[in-house]
Coordinates of N, CA and C in Angstrom, one line a residue:
M1 N 101.5 125.1 119.6 CA 102.6 124.6 118.7 C 102.0 123.5 117.8
G2 N 102.3 123.6 116.6 CA 101.8 122.6 115.6 C 102.5 121.3 115.6
V3 N 101.8 120.3 115.0 CA 102.3 118.9 115.0 C 102.6 118.6 113.6
K4 N 103.9 118.0 113.4 CA 104.3 117.6 112.0 C 103.7 116.2 111.8
I5 N 103.2 116.1 110.7 CA 102.7 114.7 110.3 C 103.2 114.3 108.9
S6 N 103.2 113.0 108.7 CA 103.7 112.5 107.4 C 102.7 112.7 106.3
L7 N 103.1 112.6 105.1 CA 102.1 112.7 104.0 C 101.1 111.6 104.1
G8 N 101.5 110.4 104.5 CA 100.6 109.3 104.6 C 99.5 109.6 105.6
K9 N 99.9 110.0 106.8 CA 98.9 110.4 107.8 C 97.9 111.5 107.4
F10 N 98.5 112.5 106.7 CA 97.7 113.6 106.2 C 96.7 113.1 105.1
I11 N 97.1 112.2 104.2 CA 96.2 111.6 103.2 C 95.1 110.9 103.9
S12 N 95.5 110.0 104.8 CA 94.5 109.2 105.6 C 93.5 110.1 106.3
T13 N 94.0 111.1 107.0 CA 93.1 112.0 107.8 C 92.1 112.7 106.8
R14 N 92.7 113.3 105.8 CA 91.8 114.1 104.8 C 90.7 113.1 104.2
R15 N 91.1 111.9 103.9 CA 90.2 110.9 103.3 C 89.1 110.7 104.2
K16 N 89.4 110.5 105.5 CA 88.4 110.3 106.5 C 87.5 111.5 106.8
Q17 N 88.1 112.7 106.7 CA 87.3 113.8 106.8 C 86.3 114.0 105.7
K18 N 86.6 113.4 104.6 CA 85.7 113.4 103.4 C 84.7 112.2 103.4
F19 N 84.8 111.4 104.5 CA 84.0 110.2 104.7 C 84.1 109.2 103.6
M20 N 85.3 109.0 103.1 CA 85.6 108.0 102.1 C 86.4 106.9 102.6
T21 N 86.1 105.7 102.0 CA 87.0 104.5 102.3 C 88.2 104.6 101.4
Q22 N 89.2 103.8 101.7 CA 90.3 103.7 100.7 C 89.8 103.3 99.4
E23 N 88.9 102.3 99.3 CA 88.4 101.8 98.0 C 87.6 103.0 97.3
E24 N 86.9 103.8 97.9 CA 86.2 104.9 97.3 C 87.2 105.9 96.7
L25 N 88.2 106.2 97.5 CA 89.2 107.1 97.0 C 89.9 106.5 95.8
A26 N 90.3 105.2 95.9 CA 91.0 104.6 94.8 C 90.1 104.6 93.5
N27 N 88.8 104.4 93.6 CA 88.0 104.4 92.5 C 87.9 105.8 91.9
K28 N 87.8 106.8 92.7 CA 87.8 108.2 92.2 C 89.1 108.6 91.5
M29 N 90.2 108.0 92.0 CA 91.5 108.3 91.4 C 91.9 107.3 90.3
H30 N 91.1 106.3 90.1 CA 91.5 105.2 89.1 C 92.8 104.6 89.4
V31 N 93.0 104.3 90.7 CA 94.2 103.5 91.1 C 93.7 102.4 92.0
S32 N 94.6 101.5 92.4 CA 94.1 100.3 93.2 C 94.0 100.8 94.7
K33 N 93.2 100.0 95.4 CA 93.1 100.2 96.8 C 94.4 100.1 97.5
S34 N 95.2 99.2 97.0 CA 96.6 98.9 97.6 C 97.5 100.1 97.4
A35 N 97.3 100.9 96.3 CA 98.1 102.1 96.1 C 97.7 103.1 97.2
I36 N 96.5 103.3 97.5 CA 96.0 104.2 98.5 C 96.6 103.8 99.9
A37 N 96.5 102.5 100.2 CA 97.0 102.0 101.5 C 98.6 102.2 101.5
K38 N 99.3 102.0 100.5 CA 100.7 102.2 100.4 C 101.0 103.7 100.7
W39 N 100.3 104.6 100.1 CA 100.5 106.0 100.4 C 100.3 106.4 101.8
E40 N 99.1 105.8 102.3 CA 98.7 106.2 103.7 C 99.6 105.6 104.8
T41 N 100.4 104.6 104.4 CA 101.3 104.0 105.4 C 102.7 104.4 105.1
D42 N 102.9 105.5 104.3 CA 104.2 106.0 103.9 C 105.1 105.0 103.2
G43 N 104.5 104.0 102.6 CA 105.3 103.0 101.8 C 105.7 103.5 100.4
G44 N 105.2 104.7 100.1 CA 105.4 105.3 98.8 C 104.7 106.6 98.7
V45 N 104.9 107.4 97.6 CA 104.2 108.6 97.4 C 103.6 108.6 96.0
P46 N 102.5 109.3 95.9 CA 101.8 109.4 94.6 C 102.8 110.0 93.5
D47 N 102.7 109.6 92.3 CA 103.5 110.2 91.2 C 102.8 111.6 91.0
R48 N 103.4 112.4 90.1 CA 103.0 113.8 89.9 C 101.5 113.9 89.5
D49 N 101.1 113.1 88.5 CA 99.7 113.1 88.1 C 98.7 112.7 89.2
N50 N 99.1 111.7 89.9 CA 98.2 111.2 91.0 C 98.2 112.2 92.2
L51 N 99.3 112.9 92.4 CA 99.4 113.9 93.5 C 98.4 115.1 93.1
Y52 N 98.4 115.5 91.9 CA 97.5 116.6 91.5 C 96.0 116.1 91.6
R53 N 95.7 114.9 91.2 CA 94.4 114.4 91.3 C 93.9 114.2 92.7
L54 N 94.9 113.7 93.6 CA 94.6 113.5 95.0 C 94.3 114.8 95.7
A55 N 95.2 115.8 95.4 CA 95.0 117.1 96.0 C 93.6 117.7 95.7
E56 N 93.2 117.5 94.5 CA 91.8 118.0 94.1 C 90.7 117.3 94.8
I57 N 90.8 116.0 94.9 CA 89.8 115.1 95.5 C 89.7 115.4 97.1
I58 N 90.8 115.5 97.7 CA 90.8 115.7 99.2 C 90.7 117.2 99.6
G59 N 90.8 118.1 98.6 CA 90.5 119.5 98.8 C 91.7 120.2 99.4
V60 N 92.9 120.0 99.0 CA 94.1 120.7 99.5 C 94.9 121.1 98.2
S61 N 95.8 122.1 98.4 CA 96.6 122.5 97.3 C 97.8 121.5 97.2
V62 N 98.3 121.4 96.0 CA 99.5 120.6 95.7 C 100.7 121.2 96.5
D63 N 100.7 122.5 96.6 CA 101.8 123.2 97.3 C 101.8 122.7 98.7
A64 N 100.6 122.7 99.4 CA 100.6 122.2 100.8 C 101.1 120.8 100.9
M65 N 100.8 119.9 99.9 CA 101.2 118.6 100.0 C 102.7 118.5 99.8
H66 N 103.3 119.4 99.0 CA 104.8 119.4 98.9 C 105.4 119.8 100.1
H67 N 104.8 120.8 100.8 CA 105.4 121.2 102.1 C 105.3 120.1 103.2
I68 N 104.3 119.3 103.1 CA 104.1 118.2 104.0 C 105.2 117.2 103.8
M69 N 105.4 116.9 102.5 CA 106.5 115.9 102.1 C 107.9 116.4 102.5
A70 N 108.1 117.7 102.4 CA 109.4 118.3 102.8 C 109.6 118.4 104.3
G71 N 108.5 118.2 105.0 CA 108.6 118.4 106.5 C 108.5 119.8 106.9
N72 N 108.0 120.7 106.0 CA 107.9 122.1 106.3 C 106.6 122.6 106.8
A73 N 105.6 121.7 107.0 CA 104.3 122.0 107.4 C 104.0 121.5 108.8
S74 N 103.2 122.2 109.5 CA 102.7 121.6 110.8 C 101.3 122.0 110.9
F75 N 100.6 121.3 111.8 CA 99.1 121.4 111.9 C 98.7 121.4 113.3
E76 N 97.7 122.1 113.7 CA 97.1 122.0 115.0 C 96.3 120.7 115.1
E77 N 96.2 120.2 116.3 CA 95.5 118.9 116.4 C 94.1 119.0 115.9
E78 N 93.4 120.1 116.1 CA 92.0 120.2 115.6 C 92.0 120.1 114.0
E79 N 93.0 120.6 113.4 CA 93.1 120.6 111.9 C 93.2 119.2 111.4
I80 N 93.9 118.3 112.1 CA 94.2 117.0 111.5 C 93.2 115.9 112.0
A81 N 92.5 116.2 113.1 CA 91.6 115.2 113.6 C 90.3 115.1 112.7
P82 N 89.9 113.9 112.4 CA 88.6 113.8 111.6 C 87.5 114.3 112.4
P83 N 86.5 115.0 111.8 CA 85.4 115.5 112.5 C 84.6 114.4 113.1
N84 N 84.0 114.7 114.3 CA 83.2 113.7 114.9 C 81.8 114.3 115.1
I85 N 81.0 114.2 114.0 CA 79.7 114.8 114.1 C 78.7 113.7 114.5
T86 N 79.1 112.5 114.5 CA 78.3 111.3 114.7 C 77.5 111.5 116.0
Q87 N 78.2 111.8 117.1 CA 77.6 111.9 118.4 C 76.5 113.0 118.5
D88 N 76.8 114.1 117.8 CA 75.9 115.2 117.7 C 74.6 114.8 116.9
V89 N 74.8 114.1 115.8 CA 73.7 113.7 115.0 C 72.9 112.7 115.8
I90 N 73.5 111.7 116.5 CA 72.8 110.8 117.3 C 72.0 111.4 118.4
Q91 N 72.5 112.4 119.1 CA 71.8 113.1 120.1 C 70.6 113.8 119.5
L92 N 70.8 114.4 118.4 CA 69.6 115.1 117.8 C 68.5 114.2 117.4
L93 N 68.9 113.0 116.8 CA 67.9 112.1 116.4 C 67.2 111.5 117.6
E94 N 67.9 111.2 118.7 CA 67.3 110.7 119.9 C 66.4 111.8 120.5
A95 N 66.7 113.0 120.4 CA 65.9 114.1 121.0 C 64.5 114.2 120.3
Y96 N 64.5 113.7 119.0 CA 63.3 113.7 118.2 C 62.6 112.3 118.3
G97 N 63.0 111.5 119.2 CA 62.3 110.2 119.4 C 62.8 109.0 118.6
Y98 N 63.9 109.2 117.9 CA 64.4 108.1 117.2 C 65.4 107.2 118.0
E99 N 65.4 106.0 117.8 CA 66.4 105.1 118.4 C 67.5 104.8 117.4
V100 N 68.7 105.1 117.7 CA 69.9 104.8 116.8 C 70.5 103.5 117.2
V101 N 70.6 102.6 116.3 CA 71.3 101.3 116.4 C 72.6 101.4 115.7
R102 N 73.7 101.2 116.4 CA 75.0 101.3 115.8 C 75.6 99.9 115.6
P103 N 75.7 99.4 114.4 CA 76.4 98.2 114.1 C 77.9 98.3 114.4
E104 N 78.6 97.2 114.3 CA 80.1 97.3 114.5 C 80.8 98.3 113.6
E105 N 80.4 98.3 112.3 CA 81.1 99.1 111.4 C 80.5 100.6 111.5
K106 N 81.4 101.5 111.9 CA 81.0 102.9 112.2 C 80.4 103.6 111.0
R107 N 80.7 103.2 109.8 CA 80.1 103.9 108.6 C 78.6 103.7 108.4
N108 N 78.1 102.6 109.0 CA 76.7 102.4 108.9 C 75.9 102.7 110.1
I109 N 75.0 103.6 110.0 CA 74.1 103.9 111.2 C 72.7 103.6 110.8
V110 N 72.1 102.8 111.5 CA 70.7 102.5 111.2 C 69.8 103.2 112.2
V111 N 68.7 103.9 111.7 CA 67.8 104.6 112.5 C 66.5 103.9 112.6
K112 N 66.0 103.6 113.7 CA 64.7 103.0 113.9 C 63.8 104.0 114.7
I113 N 62.6 104.1 114.3 CA 61.6 104.9 115.0 C 61.2 104.2 116.2
K114 N 61.2 104.9 117.4 CA 60.7 104.3 118.6 C 59.3 104.1 118.6
E115 N 58.8 103.0 119.1 CA 57.4 102.8 119.2 C 56.9 103.7 120.4
E116 N 55.7 104.3 120.1 CA 55.2 105.1 121.2 C 54.8 104.3 122.4
E117 N 55.1 104.8 123.5 CA 54.7 104.1 124.8 C 53.2 104.3 124.9
R118 N 52.5 103.2 125.4 CA 51.1 103.2 125.6 C 50.8 103.3 127.0

C-alpha cells in the first residue's frame, strides 16, 4: 500500500535525491532559500511559473505535482526515500585501501590514502 505525502515532503525528498541543498535549489530557481524552506514545510506552494520550473529541476511532471497537492497520489516507501549510496561508496573505497574520514556534515566526505604498513 502506498504512502500519501505532502507536496512539501515530496519537494524536500526529491531535492535530496538530486543531492541539492535548499540554497542550491533556490539559486537554480532564482528564488530565495526561505521560499524553498517555506514550500518544503508546507507553509506555502510555488506559484504556477515556479511550479513548472521546480518540476523540471527535480525531474517530475507538473501533473504529478498537481496530484500530490490534491492528495490523489501515493508512493511506495522506496520511491520517496532518498538514495543511500554513501555506505556502498565507502565500502568500495575501503576495499581499495582508502580511509574515509566523515566530518559532521554528511555532504562532505574526505578521502585519505592509507599509508602502507611496513
